């Protein structure tokens, strides 16, 4: 006749759900969402992005500038070494930030270029749809096969016009480059 003991690990406590150990990332996320949804009025702490590390700024005024050859047995060389290390670290940081900005600008340009290409394609397809719809709405055209052929032919012709304009521009650029090359001086080795 044992007295009822305190709830142990094998016995769930009253009023609390049984302990659940998530085995996958999906289960862990489900458990966290359930815990959040139990009390929707509770504020959720969302951590902000941490500030990036930046080196200390260089001193405004350097009183005495020392060189690496401070003298034999000098106790000041470690000071020079630390100053040099900090300066190199600061320069590396500035170079990395410049590279990051350059990559960000290139990425933004690429996004804009892709957006323009997508808009051009959308406009081209819209023109094609409208042209085909106009032909379908005409009363005198009854043969849909002929209509489809006309739509395809018209779109092919518009593509050829666009590609021929690009080819003309490319050929003009090549001619200009040839003219520029002709203007350059050339030295011929003679017998001498």
XYZ file of C-alpha atoms in Angstrom:
192
model
C 0.000 0.000 0.000
C 2.203 2.628 -1.281
C 1.104 6.185 -1.083
C 0.715 8.012 -4.384
C 4.073 9.476 -5.167
C 4.899 12.738 -6.918
C 4.537 12.612 -10.685
C 7.784 11.385 -12.185
C 9.109 11.381 -15.688
C 6.841 8.486 -16.689
C 3.673 10.111 -15.278
C 2.357 13.283 -16.950
C 1.551 16.149 -14.620
C -2.042 17.198 -14.327
C -3.072 20.197 -16.458
C 0.113 20.133 -18.538
C 0.530 18.387 -21.872
C 2.870 15.440 -22.097
C 6.473 16.222 -22.920
C 7.056 16.009 -26.674
C 10.551 15.853 -28.107
C 10.643 16.928 -31.766
C 12.686 14.669 -33.975
C 12.674 16.720 -37.185
C 12.840 20.405 -38.009
C 9.228 20.365 -39.182
C 8.048 18.943 -35.842
C 10.091 21.512 -33.948
C 8.555 24.322 -35.991
C 5.069 22.882 -35.434
C 5.645 22.764 -31.665
C 6.872 26.370 -31.627
C 3.866 27.561 -33.632
C 1.468 25.723 -31.346
C 3.124 27.313 -28.326
C 2.785 30.759 -29.925
C -0.856 30.201 -30.857
C -1.823 29.184 -27.311
C -1.590 32.831 -26.275
C -1.981 35.087 -29.358
C -2.035 38.286 -27.251
C 1.493 37.682 -25.999
C 4.085 39.786 -27.804
C 6.721 37.911 -29.740
C 10.303 39.088 -29.533
C 11.798 39.223 -33.011
C 15.538 39.835 -32.856
C 16.817 42.678 -34.988
C 19.742 42.356 -37.325
C 22.972 42.715 -35.443
C 25.229 45.559 -36.445
C 28.186 44.518 -38.515
C 31.576 44.680 -36.936
C 33.580 47.765 -37.854
C 37.139 48.557 -36.861
C 37.925 51.456 -34.586
C 38.338 54.710 -36.488
C 41.892 55.989 -36.820
C 42.990 58.575 -34.264
C 42.257 62.187 -35.144
C 45.745 63.373 -34.279
C 48.865 61.253 -34.023
C 51.415 62.969 -31.814
C 54.529 61.079 -32.718
C 54.841 58.763 -35.657
C 57.234 55.934 -35.129
C 58.780 53.698 -37.717
C 59.423 49.989 -37.775
C 63.108 50.549 -37.087
C 62.681 52.213 -33.726
C 66.078 51.090 -32.565
C 67.797 47.987 -31.326
C 66.150 46.555 -28.237
C 63.412 49.147 -28.346
C 60.411 48.415 -26.178
C 58.186 50.448 -28.515
C 58.168 48.012 -31.432
C 55.080 46.199 -30.118
C 53.223 49.550 -30.151
C 54.171 50.070 -33.803
C 53.180 46.493 -34.614
C 49.714 46.937 -33.075
C 49.154 50.246 -34.859
C 50.181 48.676 -38.142
C 47.925 45.667 -37.585
C 44.946 47.903 -36.805
C 45.563 50.037 -39.888
C 45.818 46.977 -42.146
C 42.656 45.605 -40.602
C 40.849 48.900 -41.226
C 42.015 48.997 -44.855
C 40.919 45.394 -45.423
C 37.524 46.224 -43.944
C 37.132 49.243 -46.249
C 38.134 47.140 -49.262
C 35.608 44.450 -48.323
C 32.847 47.035 -47.893
C 33.672 48.591 -51.294
C 33.546 45.147 -52.908
C 30.213 44.421 -51.217
C 28.751 47.708 -52.454
C 30.003 46.986 -55.967
C 28.382 43.538 -55.938
C 25.126 45.012 -54.596
C 25.067 47.619 -57.378
C 25.732 44.966 -60.017
C 22.955 42.822 -58.566
C 20.502 45.750 -58.644
C 21.454 46.503 -62.259
C 20.927 42.856 -63.159
C 17.516 42.877 -61.465
C 16.516 46.004 -63.409
C 17.735 44.491 -66.675
C 15.794 41.258 -66.028
C 12.704 43.288 -65.143
C 12.957 45.258 -68.399
C 13.385 42.056 -70.421
C 10.355 40.512 -68.718
C 8.283 43.641 -69.401
C 9.317 43.604 -73.052
C 8.343 39.946 -73.377
C 5.014 40.614 -71.671
C 4.286 43.558 -73.966
C 5.207 41.488 -77.027
C 2.893 38.655 -75.984
C 0.130 41.149 -75.176
C 0.434 42.676 -78.675
C 0.282 39.206 -80.188
C -2.828 38.295 -78.177
C -4.573 41.537 -79.073
C -3.737 41.118 -82.756
C -5.094 37.564 -82.789
C -8.211 38.619 -80.880
C -8.850 41.416 -83.369
C -8.605 38.960 -86.250
C -10.965 36.552 -84.482
C -13.527 39.289 -83.907
C -13.646 40.205 -87.577
C -16.731 38.769 -89.255
C -15.173 38.081 -92.636
C -12.576 35.577 -91.336
C -14.137 32.208 -90.760
C -11.273 29.804 -91.188
C -9.496 29.527 -87.831
C -6.586 27.512 -89.214
C -5.814 30.311 -91.656
C -6.187 32.807 -88.840
C -3.704 30.940 -86.663
C -1.229 30.791 -89.540
C -1.599 34.551 -90.063
C -0.995 35.224 -86.358
C 2.122 33.037 -86.315
C 3.423 34.612 -89.535
C 2.829 38.121 -88.187
C 4.634 37.363 -84.924
C 7.568 35.809 -86.833
C 7.820 38.889 -89.036
C 7.850 41.201 -86.019
C 10.629 39.088 -84.456
C 12.646 39.247 -87.684
C 12.243 43.024 -87.790
C 13.515 43.321 -84.221
C 16.471 41.011 -84.884
C 17.343 42.812 -88.143
C 17.435 46.148 -86.269
C 19.824 44.634 -83.720
C 21.992 43.193 -86.529
C 22.154 46.601 -88.230
C 23.264 48.226 -84.973
C 25.915 45.543 -84.453
C 27.230 45.927 -88.005
C 27.442 49.724 -87.572
C 29.445 49.246 -84.372
C 31.795 46.805 -86.128
C 32.348 49.270 -89.012
C 33.150 52.033 -86.521
C 35.644 49.747 -84.779
C 37.304 48.936 -88.122
C 37.601 52.656 -88.897
C 39.127 53.250 -85.471
C 41.599 50.430 -86.036
C 42.601 51.908 -89.398
C 43.432 55.231 -87.763
C 45.937 53.663 -85.359
C 49.585 53.977 -86.282
C 51.370 50.811 -87.175
C 55.097 50.317 -87.182
C 56.623 47.918 -89.636
C 60.085 46.580 -88.982
C 62.316 47.234 -91.958
C 65.573 45.769 -93.071
C 67.913 47.631 -91.332
